PDB file of C-alpha atoms and ligand atoms in Angstrom:
ATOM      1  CA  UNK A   1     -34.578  -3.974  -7.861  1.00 81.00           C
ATOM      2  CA  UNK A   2     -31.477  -2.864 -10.470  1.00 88.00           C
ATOM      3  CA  UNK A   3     -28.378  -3.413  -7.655  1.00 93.00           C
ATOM      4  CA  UNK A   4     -25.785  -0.279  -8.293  1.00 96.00           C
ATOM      5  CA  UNK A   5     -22.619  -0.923 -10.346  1.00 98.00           C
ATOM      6  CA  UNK A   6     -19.333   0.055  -8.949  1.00 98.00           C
ATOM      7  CA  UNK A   7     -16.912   1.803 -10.744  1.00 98.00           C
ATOM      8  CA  UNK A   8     -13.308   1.526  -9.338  1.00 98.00           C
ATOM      9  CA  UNK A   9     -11.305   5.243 -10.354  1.00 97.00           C
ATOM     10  CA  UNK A  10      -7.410   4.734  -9.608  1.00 95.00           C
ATOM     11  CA  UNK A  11      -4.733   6.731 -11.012  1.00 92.00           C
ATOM     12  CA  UNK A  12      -0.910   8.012  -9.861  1.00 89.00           C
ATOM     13  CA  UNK A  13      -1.560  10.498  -7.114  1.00 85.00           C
ATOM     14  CA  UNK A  14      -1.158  14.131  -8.708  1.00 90.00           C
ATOM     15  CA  UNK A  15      -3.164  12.869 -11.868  1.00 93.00           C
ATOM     16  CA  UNK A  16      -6.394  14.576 -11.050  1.00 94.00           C
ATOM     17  CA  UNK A  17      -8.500  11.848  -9.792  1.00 94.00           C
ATOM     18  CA  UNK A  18     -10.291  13.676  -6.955  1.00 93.00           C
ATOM     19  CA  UNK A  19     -11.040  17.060  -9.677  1.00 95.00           C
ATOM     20  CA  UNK A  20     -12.235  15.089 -11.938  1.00 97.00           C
ATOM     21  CA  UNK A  21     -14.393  12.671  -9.675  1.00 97.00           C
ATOM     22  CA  UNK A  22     -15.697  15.211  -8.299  1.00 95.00           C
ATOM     23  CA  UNK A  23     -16.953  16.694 -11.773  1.00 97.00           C
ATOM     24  CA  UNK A  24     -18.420  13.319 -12.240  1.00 98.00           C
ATOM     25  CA  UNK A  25     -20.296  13.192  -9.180  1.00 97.00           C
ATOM     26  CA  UNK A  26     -22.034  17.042  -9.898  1.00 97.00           C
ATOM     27  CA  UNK A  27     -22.733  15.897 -13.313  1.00 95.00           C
ATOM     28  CA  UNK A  28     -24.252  12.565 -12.132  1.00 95.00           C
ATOM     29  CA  UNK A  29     -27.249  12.670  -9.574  1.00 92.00           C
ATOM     30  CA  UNK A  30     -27.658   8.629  -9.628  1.00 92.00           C
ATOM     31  CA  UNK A  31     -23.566   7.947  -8.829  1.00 96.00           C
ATOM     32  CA  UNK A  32     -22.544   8.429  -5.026  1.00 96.00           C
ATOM     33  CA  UNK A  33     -19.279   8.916  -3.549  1.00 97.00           C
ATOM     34  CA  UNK A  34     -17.827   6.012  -2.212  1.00 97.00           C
ATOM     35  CA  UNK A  35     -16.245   7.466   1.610  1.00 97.00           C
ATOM     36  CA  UNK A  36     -12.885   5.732   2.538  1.00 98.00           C
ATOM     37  CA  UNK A  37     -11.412   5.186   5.734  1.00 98.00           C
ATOM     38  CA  UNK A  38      -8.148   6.369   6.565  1.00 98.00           C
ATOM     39  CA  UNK A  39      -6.237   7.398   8.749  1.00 98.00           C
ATOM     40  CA  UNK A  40      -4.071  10.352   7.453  1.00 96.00           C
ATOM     41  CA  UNK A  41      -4.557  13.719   8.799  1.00 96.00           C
ATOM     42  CA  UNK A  42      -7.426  16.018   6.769  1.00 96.00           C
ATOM     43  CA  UNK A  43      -6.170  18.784   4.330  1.00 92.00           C
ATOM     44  CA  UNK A  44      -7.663  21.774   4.340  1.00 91.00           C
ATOM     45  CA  UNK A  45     -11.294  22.141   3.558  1.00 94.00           C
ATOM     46  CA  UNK A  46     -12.142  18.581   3.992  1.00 95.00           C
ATOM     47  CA  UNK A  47     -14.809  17.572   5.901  1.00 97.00           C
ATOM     48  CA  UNK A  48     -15.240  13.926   8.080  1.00 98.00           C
ATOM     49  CA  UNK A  49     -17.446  11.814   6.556  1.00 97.00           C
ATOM     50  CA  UNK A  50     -17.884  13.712   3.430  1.00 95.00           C
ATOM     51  CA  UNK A  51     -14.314  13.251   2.042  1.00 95.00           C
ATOM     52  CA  UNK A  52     -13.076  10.377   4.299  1.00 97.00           C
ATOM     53  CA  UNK A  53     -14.366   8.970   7.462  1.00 98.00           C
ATOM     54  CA  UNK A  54     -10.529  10.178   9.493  1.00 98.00           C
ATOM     55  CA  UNK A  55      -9.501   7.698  11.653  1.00 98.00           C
ATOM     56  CA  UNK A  56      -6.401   6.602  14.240  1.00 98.00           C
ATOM     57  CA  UNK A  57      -4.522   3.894  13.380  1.00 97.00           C
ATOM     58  CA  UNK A  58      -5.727   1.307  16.556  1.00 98.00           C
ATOM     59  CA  UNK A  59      -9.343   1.830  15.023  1.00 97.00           C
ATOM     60  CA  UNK A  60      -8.361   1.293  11.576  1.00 98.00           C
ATOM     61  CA  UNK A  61      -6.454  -1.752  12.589  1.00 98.00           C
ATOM     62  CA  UNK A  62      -9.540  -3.092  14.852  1.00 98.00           C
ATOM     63  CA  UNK A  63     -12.106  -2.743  11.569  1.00 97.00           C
ATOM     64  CA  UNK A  64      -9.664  -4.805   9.411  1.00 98.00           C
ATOM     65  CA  UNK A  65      -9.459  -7.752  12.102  1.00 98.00           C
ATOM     66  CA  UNK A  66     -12.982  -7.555  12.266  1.00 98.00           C
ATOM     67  CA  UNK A  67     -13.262  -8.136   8.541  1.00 97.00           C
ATOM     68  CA  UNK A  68     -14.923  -4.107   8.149  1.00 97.00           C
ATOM     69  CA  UNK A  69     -13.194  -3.998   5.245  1.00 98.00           C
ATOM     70  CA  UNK A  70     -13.379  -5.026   1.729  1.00 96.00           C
ATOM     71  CA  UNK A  71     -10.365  -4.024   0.852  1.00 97.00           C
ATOM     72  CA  UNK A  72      -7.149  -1.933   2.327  1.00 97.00           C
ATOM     73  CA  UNK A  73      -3.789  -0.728   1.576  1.00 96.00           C
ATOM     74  CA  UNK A  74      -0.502   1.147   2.989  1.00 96.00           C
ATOM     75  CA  UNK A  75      -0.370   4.271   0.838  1.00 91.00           C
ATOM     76  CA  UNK A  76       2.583   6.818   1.681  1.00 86.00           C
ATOM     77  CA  UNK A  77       2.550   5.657   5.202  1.00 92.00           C
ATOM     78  CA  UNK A  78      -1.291   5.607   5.707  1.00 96.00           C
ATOM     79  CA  UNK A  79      -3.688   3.610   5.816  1.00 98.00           C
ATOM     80  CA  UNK A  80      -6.888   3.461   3.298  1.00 98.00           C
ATOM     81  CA  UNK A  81      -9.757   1.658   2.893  1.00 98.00           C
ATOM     82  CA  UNK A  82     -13.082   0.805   1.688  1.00 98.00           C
ATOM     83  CA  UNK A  83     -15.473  -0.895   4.501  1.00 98.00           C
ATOM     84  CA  UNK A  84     -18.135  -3.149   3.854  1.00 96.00           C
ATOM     85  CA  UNK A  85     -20.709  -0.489   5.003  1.00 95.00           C
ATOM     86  CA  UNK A  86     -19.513   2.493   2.176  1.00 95.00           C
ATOM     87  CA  UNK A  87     -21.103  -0.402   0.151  1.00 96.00           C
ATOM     88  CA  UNK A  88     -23.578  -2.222   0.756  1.00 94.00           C
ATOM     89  CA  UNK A  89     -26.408   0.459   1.813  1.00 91.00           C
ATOM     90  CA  UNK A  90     -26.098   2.454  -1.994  1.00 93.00           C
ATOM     91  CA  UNK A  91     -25.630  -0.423  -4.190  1.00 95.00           C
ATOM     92  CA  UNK A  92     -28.362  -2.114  -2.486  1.00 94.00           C
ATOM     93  CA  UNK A  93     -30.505   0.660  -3.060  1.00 93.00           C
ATOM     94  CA  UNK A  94     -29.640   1.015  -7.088  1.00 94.00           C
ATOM     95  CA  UNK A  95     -27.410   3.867  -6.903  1.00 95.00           C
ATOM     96  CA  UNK A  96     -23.926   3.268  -8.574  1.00 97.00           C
ATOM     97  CA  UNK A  97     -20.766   3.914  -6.484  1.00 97.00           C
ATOM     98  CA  UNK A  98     -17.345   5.675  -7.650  1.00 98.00           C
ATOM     99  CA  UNK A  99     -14.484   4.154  -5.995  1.00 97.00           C
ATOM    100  CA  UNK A 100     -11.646   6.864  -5.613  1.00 96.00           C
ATOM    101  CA  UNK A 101      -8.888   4.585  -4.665  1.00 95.00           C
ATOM    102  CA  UNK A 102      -5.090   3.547  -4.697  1.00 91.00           C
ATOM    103  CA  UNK A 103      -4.168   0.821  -7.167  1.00 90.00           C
ATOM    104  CA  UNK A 104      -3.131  -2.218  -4.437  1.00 91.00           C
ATOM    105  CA  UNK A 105      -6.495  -1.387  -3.074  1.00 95.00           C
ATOM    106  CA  UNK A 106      -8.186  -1.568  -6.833  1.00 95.00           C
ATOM    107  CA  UNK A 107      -6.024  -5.028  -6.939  1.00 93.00           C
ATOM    108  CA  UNK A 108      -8.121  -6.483  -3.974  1.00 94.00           C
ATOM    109  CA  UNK A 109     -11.117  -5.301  -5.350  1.00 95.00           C
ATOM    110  CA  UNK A 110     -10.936  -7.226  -9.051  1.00 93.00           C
ATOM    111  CA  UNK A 111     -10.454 -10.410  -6.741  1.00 90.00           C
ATOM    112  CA  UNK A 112     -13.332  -9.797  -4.394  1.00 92.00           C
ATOM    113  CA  UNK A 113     -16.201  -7.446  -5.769  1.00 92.00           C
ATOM    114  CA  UNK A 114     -17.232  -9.209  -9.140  1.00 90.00           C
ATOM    115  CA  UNK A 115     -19.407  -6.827 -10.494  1.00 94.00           C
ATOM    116  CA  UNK A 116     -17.289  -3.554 -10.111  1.00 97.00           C
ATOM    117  CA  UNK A 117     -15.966  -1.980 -13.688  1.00 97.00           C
ATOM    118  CA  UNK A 118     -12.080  -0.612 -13.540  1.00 97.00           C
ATOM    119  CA  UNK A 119     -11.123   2.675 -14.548  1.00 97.00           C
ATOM    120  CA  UNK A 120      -7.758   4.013 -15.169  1.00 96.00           C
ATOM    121  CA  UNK A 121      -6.932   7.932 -15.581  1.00 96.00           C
ATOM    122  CA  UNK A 122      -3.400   8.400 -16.935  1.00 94.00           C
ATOM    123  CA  UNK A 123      -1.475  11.876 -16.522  1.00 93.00           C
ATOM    124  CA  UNK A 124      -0.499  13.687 -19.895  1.00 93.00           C
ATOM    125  CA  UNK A 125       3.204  12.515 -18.981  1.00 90.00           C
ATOM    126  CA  UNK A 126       5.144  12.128 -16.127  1.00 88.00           C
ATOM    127  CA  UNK A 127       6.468  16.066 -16.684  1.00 91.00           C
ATOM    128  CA  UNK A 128       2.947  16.807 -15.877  1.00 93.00           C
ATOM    129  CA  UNK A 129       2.383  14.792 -13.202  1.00 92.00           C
ATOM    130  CA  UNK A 130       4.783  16.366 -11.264  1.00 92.00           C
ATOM    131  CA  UNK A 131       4.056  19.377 -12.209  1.00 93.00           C
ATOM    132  CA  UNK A 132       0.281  18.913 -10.885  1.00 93.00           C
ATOM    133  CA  UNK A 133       1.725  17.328  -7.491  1.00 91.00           C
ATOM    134  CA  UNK A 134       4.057  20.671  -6.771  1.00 93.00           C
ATOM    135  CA  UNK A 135       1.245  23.057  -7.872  1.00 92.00           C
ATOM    136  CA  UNK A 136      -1.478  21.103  -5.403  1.00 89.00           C
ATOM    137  CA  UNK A 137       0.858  22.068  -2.320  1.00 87.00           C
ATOM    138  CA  UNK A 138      -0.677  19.636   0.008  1.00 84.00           C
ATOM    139  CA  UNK A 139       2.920  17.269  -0.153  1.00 85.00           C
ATOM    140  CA  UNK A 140       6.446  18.227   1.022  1.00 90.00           C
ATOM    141  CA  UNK A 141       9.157  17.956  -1.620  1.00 92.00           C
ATOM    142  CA  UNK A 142      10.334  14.348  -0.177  1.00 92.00           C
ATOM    143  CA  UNK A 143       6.227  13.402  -0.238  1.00 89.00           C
ATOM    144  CA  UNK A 144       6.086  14.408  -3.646  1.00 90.00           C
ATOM    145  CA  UNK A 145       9.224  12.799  -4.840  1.00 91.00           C
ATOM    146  CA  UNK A 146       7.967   9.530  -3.069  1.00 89.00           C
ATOM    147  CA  UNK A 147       4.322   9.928  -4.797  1.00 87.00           C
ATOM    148  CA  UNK A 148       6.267   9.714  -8.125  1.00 90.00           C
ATOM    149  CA  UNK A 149       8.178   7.119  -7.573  1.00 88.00           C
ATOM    150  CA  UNK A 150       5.034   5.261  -6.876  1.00 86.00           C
ATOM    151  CA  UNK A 151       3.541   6.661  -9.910  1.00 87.00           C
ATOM    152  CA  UNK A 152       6.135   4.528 -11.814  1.00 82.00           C
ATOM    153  CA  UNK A 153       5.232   1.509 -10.642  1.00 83.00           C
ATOM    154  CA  UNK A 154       1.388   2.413 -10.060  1.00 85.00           C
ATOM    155  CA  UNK A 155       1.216   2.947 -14.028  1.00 85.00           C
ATOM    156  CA  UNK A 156       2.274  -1.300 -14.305  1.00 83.00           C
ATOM    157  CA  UNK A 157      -0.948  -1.449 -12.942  1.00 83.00           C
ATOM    158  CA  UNK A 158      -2.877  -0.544 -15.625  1.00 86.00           C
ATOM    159  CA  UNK A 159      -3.191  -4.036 -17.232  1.00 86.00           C
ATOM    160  CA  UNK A 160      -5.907  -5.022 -15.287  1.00 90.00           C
ATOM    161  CA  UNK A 161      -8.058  -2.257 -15.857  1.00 95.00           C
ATOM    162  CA  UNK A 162     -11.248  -2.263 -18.189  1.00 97.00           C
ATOM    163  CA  UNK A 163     -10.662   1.539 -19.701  1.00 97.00           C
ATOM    164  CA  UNK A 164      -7.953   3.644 -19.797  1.00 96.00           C
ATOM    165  CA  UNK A 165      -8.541   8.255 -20.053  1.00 96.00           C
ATOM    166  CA  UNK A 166      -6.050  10.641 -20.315  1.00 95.00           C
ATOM    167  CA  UNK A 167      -6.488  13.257 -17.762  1.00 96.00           C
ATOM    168  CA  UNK A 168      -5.649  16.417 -20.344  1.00 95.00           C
ATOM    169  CA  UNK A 169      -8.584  18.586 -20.155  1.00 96.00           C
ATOM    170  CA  UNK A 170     -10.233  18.529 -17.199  1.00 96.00           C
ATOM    171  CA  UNK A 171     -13.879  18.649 -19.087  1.00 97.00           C
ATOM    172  CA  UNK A 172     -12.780  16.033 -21.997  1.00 97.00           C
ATOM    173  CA  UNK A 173     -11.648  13.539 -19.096  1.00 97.00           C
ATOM    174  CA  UNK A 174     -14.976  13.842 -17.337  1.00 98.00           C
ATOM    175  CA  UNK A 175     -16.880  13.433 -20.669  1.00 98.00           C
ATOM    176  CA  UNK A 176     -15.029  10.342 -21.107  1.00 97.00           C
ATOM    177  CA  UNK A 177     -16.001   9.101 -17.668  1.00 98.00           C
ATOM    178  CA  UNK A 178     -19.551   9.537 -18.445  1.00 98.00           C
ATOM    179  CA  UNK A 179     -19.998   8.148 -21.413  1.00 98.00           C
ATOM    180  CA  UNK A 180     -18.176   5.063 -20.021  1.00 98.00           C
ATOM    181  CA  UNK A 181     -20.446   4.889 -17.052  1.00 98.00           C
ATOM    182  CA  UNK A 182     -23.432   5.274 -19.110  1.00 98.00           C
ATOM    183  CA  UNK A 183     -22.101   2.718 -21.516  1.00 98.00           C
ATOM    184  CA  UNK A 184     -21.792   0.094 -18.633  1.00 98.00           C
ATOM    185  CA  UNK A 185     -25.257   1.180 -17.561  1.00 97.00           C
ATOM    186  CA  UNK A 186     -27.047   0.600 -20.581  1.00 97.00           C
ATOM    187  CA  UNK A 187     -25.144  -2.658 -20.535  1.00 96.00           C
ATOM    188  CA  UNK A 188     -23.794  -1.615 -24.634  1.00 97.00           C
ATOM    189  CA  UNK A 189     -20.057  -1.259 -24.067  1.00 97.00           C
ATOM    190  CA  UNK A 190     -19.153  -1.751 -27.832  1.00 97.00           C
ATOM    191  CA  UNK A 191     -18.114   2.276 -28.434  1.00 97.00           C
ATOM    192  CA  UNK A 192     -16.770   3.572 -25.056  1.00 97.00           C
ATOM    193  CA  UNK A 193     -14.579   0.268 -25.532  1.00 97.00           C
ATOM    194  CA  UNK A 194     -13.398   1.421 -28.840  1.00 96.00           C
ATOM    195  CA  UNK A 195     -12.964   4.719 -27.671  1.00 96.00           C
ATOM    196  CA  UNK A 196     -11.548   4.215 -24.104  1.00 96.00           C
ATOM    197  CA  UNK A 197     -10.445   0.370 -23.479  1.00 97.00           C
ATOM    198  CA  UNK A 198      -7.324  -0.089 -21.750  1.00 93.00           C
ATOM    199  CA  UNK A 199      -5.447  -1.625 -24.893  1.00 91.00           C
ATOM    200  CA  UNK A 200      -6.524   1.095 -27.205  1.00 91.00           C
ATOM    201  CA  UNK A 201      -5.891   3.966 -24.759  1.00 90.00           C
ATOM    202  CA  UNK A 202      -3.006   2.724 -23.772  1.00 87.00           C
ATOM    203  CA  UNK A 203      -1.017   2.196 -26.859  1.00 88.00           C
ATOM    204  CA  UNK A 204      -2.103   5.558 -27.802  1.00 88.00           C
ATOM    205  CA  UNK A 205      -0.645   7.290 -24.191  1.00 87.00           C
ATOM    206  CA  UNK A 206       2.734   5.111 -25.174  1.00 85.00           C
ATOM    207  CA  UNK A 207       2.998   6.865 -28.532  1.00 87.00           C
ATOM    208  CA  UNK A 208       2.109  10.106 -27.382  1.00 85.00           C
ATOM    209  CA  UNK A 209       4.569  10.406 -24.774  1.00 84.00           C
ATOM    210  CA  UNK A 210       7.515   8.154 -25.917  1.00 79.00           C
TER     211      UNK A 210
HETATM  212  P1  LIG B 301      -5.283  13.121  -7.297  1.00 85.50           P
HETATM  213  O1  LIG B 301      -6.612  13.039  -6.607  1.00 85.50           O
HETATM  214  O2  LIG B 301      -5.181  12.200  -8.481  1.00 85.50           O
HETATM  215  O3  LIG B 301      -4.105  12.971  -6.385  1.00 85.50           O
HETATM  216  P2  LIG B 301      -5.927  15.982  -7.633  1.00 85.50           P
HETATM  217  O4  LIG B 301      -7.347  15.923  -8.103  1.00 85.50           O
HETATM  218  O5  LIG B 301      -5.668  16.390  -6.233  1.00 85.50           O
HETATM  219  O6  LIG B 301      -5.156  14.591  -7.945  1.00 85.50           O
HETATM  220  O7  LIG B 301      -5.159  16.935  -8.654  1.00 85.50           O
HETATM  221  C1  LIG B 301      -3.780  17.275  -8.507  1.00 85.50           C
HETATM  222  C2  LIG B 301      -3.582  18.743  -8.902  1.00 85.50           C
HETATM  223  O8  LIG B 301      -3.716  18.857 -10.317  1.00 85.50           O
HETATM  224  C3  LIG B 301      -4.602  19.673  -8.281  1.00 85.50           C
HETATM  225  O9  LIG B 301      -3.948  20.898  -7.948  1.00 85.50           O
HETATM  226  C4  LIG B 301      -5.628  19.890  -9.399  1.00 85.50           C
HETATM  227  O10 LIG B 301      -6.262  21.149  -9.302  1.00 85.50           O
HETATM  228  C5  LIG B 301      -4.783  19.778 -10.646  1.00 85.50           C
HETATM  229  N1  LIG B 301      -5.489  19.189 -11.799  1.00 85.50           N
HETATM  230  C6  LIG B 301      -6.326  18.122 -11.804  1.00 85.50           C
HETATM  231  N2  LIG B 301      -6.755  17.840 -13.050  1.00 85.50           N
HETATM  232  C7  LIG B 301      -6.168  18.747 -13.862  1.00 85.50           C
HETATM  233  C8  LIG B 301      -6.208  18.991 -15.293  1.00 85.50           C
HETATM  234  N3  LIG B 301      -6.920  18.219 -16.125  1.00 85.50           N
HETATM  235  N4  LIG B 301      -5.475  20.014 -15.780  1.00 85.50           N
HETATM  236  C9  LIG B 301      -4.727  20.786 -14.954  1.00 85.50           C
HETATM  237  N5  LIG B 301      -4.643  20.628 -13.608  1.00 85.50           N
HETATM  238  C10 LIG B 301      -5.349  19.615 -13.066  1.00 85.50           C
HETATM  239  P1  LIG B 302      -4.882  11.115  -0.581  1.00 85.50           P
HETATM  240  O1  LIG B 302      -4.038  11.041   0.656  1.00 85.50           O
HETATM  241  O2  LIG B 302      -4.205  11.893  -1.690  1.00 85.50           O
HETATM  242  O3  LIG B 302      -6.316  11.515  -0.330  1.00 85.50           O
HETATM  243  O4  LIG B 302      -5.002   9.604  -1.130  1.00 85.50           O
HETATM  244  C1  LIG B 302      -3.876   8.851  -1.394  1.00 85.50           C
HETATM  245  C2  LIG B 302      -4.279   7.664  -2.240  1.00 85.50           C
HETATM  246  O5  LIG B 302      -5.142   6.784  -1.478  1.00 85.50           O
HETATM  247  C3  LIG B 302      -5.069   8.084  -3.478  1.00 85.50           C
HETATM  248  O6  LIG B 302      -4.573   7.339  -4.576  1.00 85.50           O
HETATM  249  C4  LIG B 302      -6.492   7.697  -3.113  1.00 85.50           C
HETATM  250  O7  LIG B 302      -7.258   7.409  -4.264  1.00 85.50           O
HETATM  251  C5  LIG B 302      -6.238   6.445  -2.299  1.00 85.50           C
HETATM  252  N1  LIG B 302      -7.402   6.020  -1.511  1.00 85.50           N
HETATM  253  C6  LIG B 302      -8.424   6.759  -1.030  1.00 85.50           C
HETATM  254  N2  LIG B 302      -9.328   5.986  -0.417  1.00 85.50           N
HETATM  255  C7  LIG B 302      -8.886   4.708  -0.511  1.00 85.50           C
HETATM  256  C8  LIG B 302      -9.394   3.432  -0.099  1.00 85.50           C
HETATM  257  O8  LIG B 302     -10.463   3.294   0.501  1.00 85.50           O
HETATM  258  N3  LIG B 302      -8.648   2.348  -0.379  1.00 85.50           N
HETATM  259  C9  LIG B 302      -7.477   2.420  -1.053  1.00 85.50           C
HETATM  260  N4  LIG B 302      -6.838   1.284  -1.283  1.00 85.50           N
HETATM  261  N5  LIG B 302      -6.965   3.594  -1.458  1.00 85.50           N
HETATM  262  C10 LIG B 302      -7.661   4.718  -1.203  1.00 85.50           C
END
């Protein structure tokens, strides 16, 4: 049987990643929601298991020393990660996985899951970007200045990414996710790579926002 591909989503927190996955997911009935560990408190409206499997810190730390995770990082003073069992079960069956994760995490996960394709959503511009993080209201005003100062540094990241999409219009991004999914499905990459790899889409962020 076809094993499931997965597709590693990071981005700067504020740029949209969990809208627009989320999009992708309704859209996509054979791609399943990788669920993440961590052990940050739920926001409002989300639901254990469903958006994160919420958990304290002794029970995180007892699944990492006994290897439950494939990868996991410090993020704002949590902890994240992706175990070994948010895996295995769907891409064993064939269905494809999206990865919504931090970019240390996506680090760990070029080194250690060989098949997985990496996909980086960019803000507009950094004006934007903060702009998203105030309107969201789930941060304080020192939570939000430290998610942007990560931002900075997450952005460095980029270079090991396989496609880079502006996150402008909601709908355009998520088009753009699709067709790079489907792409790496039908295994014919040459367009979406064109349209959407990192080199390309990068230089063309740089321009716009310099
Ligand atoms: P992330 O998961 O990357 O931290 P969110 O998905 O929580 O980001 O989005 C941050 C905020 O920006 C949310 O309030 C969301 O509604 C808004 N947002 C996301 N994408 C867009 C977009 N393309 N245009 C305008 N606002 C957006
Ligand atoms: P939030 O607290 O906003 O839900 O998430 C903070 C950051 O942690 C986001 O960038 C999110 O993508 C990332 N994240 C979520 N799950 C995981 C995971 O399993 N591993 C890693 N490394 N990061 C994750």
């Amino acid at each position: 049987m076809r094993r499931g591909i997965p597709f590693v989503v990071a981005a700067p927190s504020g740029t949209g990643k969990t809208t627009v996955c989320r999009a992708l997911l309704k859209r996509d009935p054979n791609l399943r929601f990788s669920v993440s560990h961590t052990t940050r408190l739920p926001r409002e409206g989300e639901v254990d298991g469903r958006d994160y499997h919420f958990v304290r810190a002794e029970g995180f730390r007892k699944l990492v020393e006994e290897g439950g995770f494939v990868e996991h990082a410090e993020y704002a003073g949590h902890l994240y990660g992706t175990s070994r069992a948010a895996l295995r079960e769907p891409l064993d069956s064939g269905l494809d996985l999206l990865l919504e994760i931090e970019v240390q995490g996506a680090q760990q996960m070029r080194d250690r899951l060989d098949d997985a394709r990496f996909l980086f959503l960019l803000p507009p511009s950094f004006e934007v970007l903060e702009e998203r993080l105030r309107r969201r209201g789930t941060d304080s005003a020192e939570a939000v200045e430290h998610r942007l100062a990560l931002a900075d540094r997450e952005l460095e990241a980029v270079s090991f990414f396989d496609y880079a999409v502006v996150n402008d219009a909601i709908a355009d991004c998520v088009d753009a996710l699709q067709e790079i999914v489907e792409a790496e499905r039908a295994g014919d990459t040459r367009l979406a790579r064109e349209r959407f790899g990192r080199e390309v889409a990068l230089a063309r962020w740089r321009a716009a926002t310099s």
